[in-house]
Structures are given as structure tokens and as C-alpha cells.
PDB file of C-alpha atoms in Angstrom:
ATOM      1  CA  MET A   1     -33.275  -3.501  24.927  1.00 68.00           C
ATOM      2  CA  LYS A   2     -36.477  -4.717  23.120  1.00 83.00           C
ATOM      3  CA  ASN A   3     -35.971  -8.441  22.431  1.00 87.00           C
ATOM      4  CA  GLY A   4     -36.339  -9.500  18.127  1.00 83.00           C
ATOM      5  CA  ALA A   5     -35.715  -5.839  16.875  1.00 88.00           C
ATOM      6  CA  HIS A   6     -33.062  -6.939  14.821  1.00 87.00           C
ATOM      7  CA  PRO A   7     -32.753  -9.848  12.059  1.00 89.00           C
ATOM      8  CA  ASP A   8     -31.213 -13.158  12.683  1.00 91.00           C
ATOM      9  CA  TYR A   9     -27.305 -12.459  12.034  1.00 93.00           C
ATOM     10  CA  HIS A  10     -25.827 -16.150  10.116  1.00 96.00           C
ATOM     11  CA  MET A  11     -22.947 -17.993   8.532  1.00 97.00           C
ATOM     12  CA  ILE A  12     -24.288 -17.624   5.165  1.00 97.00           C
ATOM     13  CA  LYS A  13     -22.056 -18.327   1.664  1.00 97.00           C
ATOM     14  CA  VAL A  14     -21.252 -16.133  -1.266  1.00 95.00           C
ATOM     15  CA  GLN A  15     -20.753 -17.975  -4.567  1.00 95.00           C
ATOM     16  CA  MET A  16     -19.216 -16.402  -7.127  1.00 92.00           C
ATOM     17  CA  THR A  17     -19.765 -14.986 -10.712  1.00 89.00           C
ATOM     18  CA  ASP A  18     -16.834 -17.524 -10.983  1.00 89.00           C
ATOM     19  CA  GLY A  19     -17.313 -20.674  -9.625  1.00 92.00           C
ATOM     20  CA  THR A  20     -15.723 -19.341  -6.509  1.00 93.00           C
ATOM     21  CA  VAL A  21     -16.993 -19.815  -3.103  1.00 95.00           C
ATOM     22  CA  PHE A  22     -16.626 -17.300   0.541  1.00 95.00           C
ATOM     23  CA  GLU A  23     -18.036 -17.776   4.434  1.00 97.00           C
ATOM     24  CA  THR A  24     -19.813 -14.154   5.562  1.00 96.00           C
ATOM     25  CA  ARG A  25     -22.308 -13.106   7.971  1.00 96.00           C
ATOM     26  CA  SER A  26     -25.354 -12.119   6.673  1.00 96.00           C
ATOM     27  CA  THR A  27     -28.638 -11.677   7.184  1.00 95.00           C
ATOM     28  CA  TRP A  28     -30.384 -12.522   3.733  1.00 94.00           C
ATOM     29  CA  GLY A  29     -31.609 -16.491   3.703  1.00 95.00           C
ATOM     30  CA  LYS A  30     -31.250 -18.705   6.188  1.00 95.00           C
ATOM     31  CA  GLU A  31     -27.712 -20.288   7.664  1.00 96.00           C
ATOM     32  CA  GLY A  32     -26.262 -22.878   5.601  1.00 95.00           C
ATOM     33  CA  ASP A  33     -28.026 -20.652   2.528  1.00 96.00           C
ATOM     34  CA  THR A  34     -25.726 -20.170  -0.759  1.00 97.00           C
ATOM     35  CA  LEU A  35     -26.249 -16.927  -2.758  1.00 95.00           C
ATOM     36  CA  GLN A  36     -25.058 -17.026  -6.305  1.00 94.00           C
ATOM     37  CA  LEU A  37     -24.558 -13.852  -7.743  1.00 90.00           C
ATOM     38  CA  ASP A  38     -25.134 -12.849 -10.592  1.00 87.00           C
ATOM     39  CA  ILE A  39     -22.637  -9.832 -11.083  1.00 85.00           C
ATOM     40  CA  ASP A  40     -19.469  -9.372  -8.859  1.00 83.00           C
ATOM     41  CA  PRO A  41     -16.157  -7.606  -9.104  1.00 81.00           C
ATOM     42  CA  THR A  42     -14.550  -9.782 -11.461  1.00 78.00           C
ATOM     43  CA  ALA A  43     -17.246  -9.271 -13.364  1.00 77.00           C
ATOM     44  CA  HIS A  44     -18.545  -6.553 -13.752  1.00 76.00           C
ATOM     45  CA  PRO A  45     -17.178  -3.392 -15.770  1.00 75.00           C
ATOM     46  CA  ALA A  46     -17.039  -1.133 -13.544  1.00 75.00           C
ATOM     47  CA  TRP A  47     -14.212  -3.063 -10.986  1.00 71.00           C
ATOM     48  CA  THR A  48     -12.856  -4.539 -14.731  1.00 72.00           C
ATOM     49  CA  GLY A  49     -12.133  -1.953 -16.350  1.00 74.00           C
ATOM     50  CA  GLY A  50     -14.801  -3.319 -18.845  1.00 65.00           C
ATOM     51  CA  SER A  51     -15.096  -2.329 -22.564  1.00 61.00           C
ATOM     52  CA  GLY A  52     -16.173   1.952 -22.004  1.00 55.00           C
ATOM     53  CA  ARG A  53     -16.639   3.419 -25.136  1.00 58.00           C
ATOM     54  CA  MET A  54     -15.007   7.363 -24.356  1.00 55.00           C
ATOM     55  CA  LEU A  55     -17.820   9.716 -25.647  1.00 58.00           C
ATOM     56  CA  ASP A  56     -16.639  13.128 -28.245  1.00 59.00           C
ATOM     57  CA  ALA A  57     -18.430  15.784 -26.052  1.00 59.00           C
ATOM     58  CA  GLY A  58     -16.856  18.063 -28.339  1.00 67.00           C
ATOM     59  CA  GLY A  59     -18.921  15.829 -31.403  1.00 75.00           C
ATOM     60  CA  GLN A  60     -21.712  15.454 -29.456  1.00 77.00           C
ATOM     61  CA  VAL A  61     -22.288  19.340 -28.346  1.00 77.00           C
ATOM     62  CA  ALA A  62     -21.660  20.313 -32.566  1.00 81.00           C
ATOM     63  CA  ARG A  63     -23.315  17.649 -33.631  1.00 82.00           C
ATOM     64  CA  PHE A  64     -26.726  19.019 -31.170  1.00 81.00           C
ATOM     65  CA  ASN A  65     -25.831  22.886 -32.307  1.00 82.00           C
ATOM     66  CA  LYS A  66     -26.202  21.860 -35.868  1.00 84.00           C
ATOM     67  CA  ARG A  67     -29.170  19.967 -35.346  1.00 84.00           C
ATOM     68  CA  PHE A  68     -31.527  22.292 -33.035  1.00 85.00           C
ATOM     69  CA  GLY A  69     -28.698  25.333 -33.528  1.00 82.00           C
ATOM     70  CA  GLY A  70     -31.770  27.973 -34.847  1.00 76.00           C
ATOM     71  CA  LEU A  71     -34.296  26.709 -32.274  1.00 76.00           C
ATOM     72  CA  SER A  72     -35.672  29.449 -30.928  1.00 71.00           C
ATOM     73  CA  LEU A  73     -39.181  28.549 -28.217  1.00 68.00           C
ATOM     74  CA  GLY A  74     -40.363  32.605 -29.360  1.00 65.00           C
ATOM     75  CA  GLY A  75     -40.232  33.562 -25.183  1.00 59.00           C
ATOM     76  CA  ARG A  76     -37.374  35.007 -25.526  1.00 56.00           C
ATOM     77  CA  LYS A  77     -36.402  37.594 -27.959  1.00 52.00           C
TER      78      LYS A  77
END
């Protein structure tokens, strides 16, 4: 195998948004560096369930048809 083909794989620290730190192996940074996360599973709405808004698809479609229902592109009769 060719030497130098793979990046350096070493131990780093990862700091979560709540301040907790854990060690893992990575190719990011240098040995002993700390990666500070802006978004992680403890803070991101995709993992926490968030306060997402349910869309009323029927209302959206009805509003679109009311607004643009009579619009014709003129290509078909």
C-alpha cells in the first residue's frame, strides 16, 4: 500500500452545546484539539422534537386554487 494515502487518525475532544466533553478518534484537527459544536443532538429540533408547526396542506392547496385557479398558460384549450 502507498504510504501517506490516509489522513492522520488521532484522539480529539468534542464539546457539546451543554458543556459536556467526550473523547473520540477523528481526522479533524490535531491530536488533543477540542471541537466545539454549535448544534448537537441535545439542542437541535430534529432530535429533540422541537416546536415545529404542522402545516394545513388542505388549507394551503385551497388558498392556492382560490388565488390562481383561473390562471391559464394559454398553450392548451
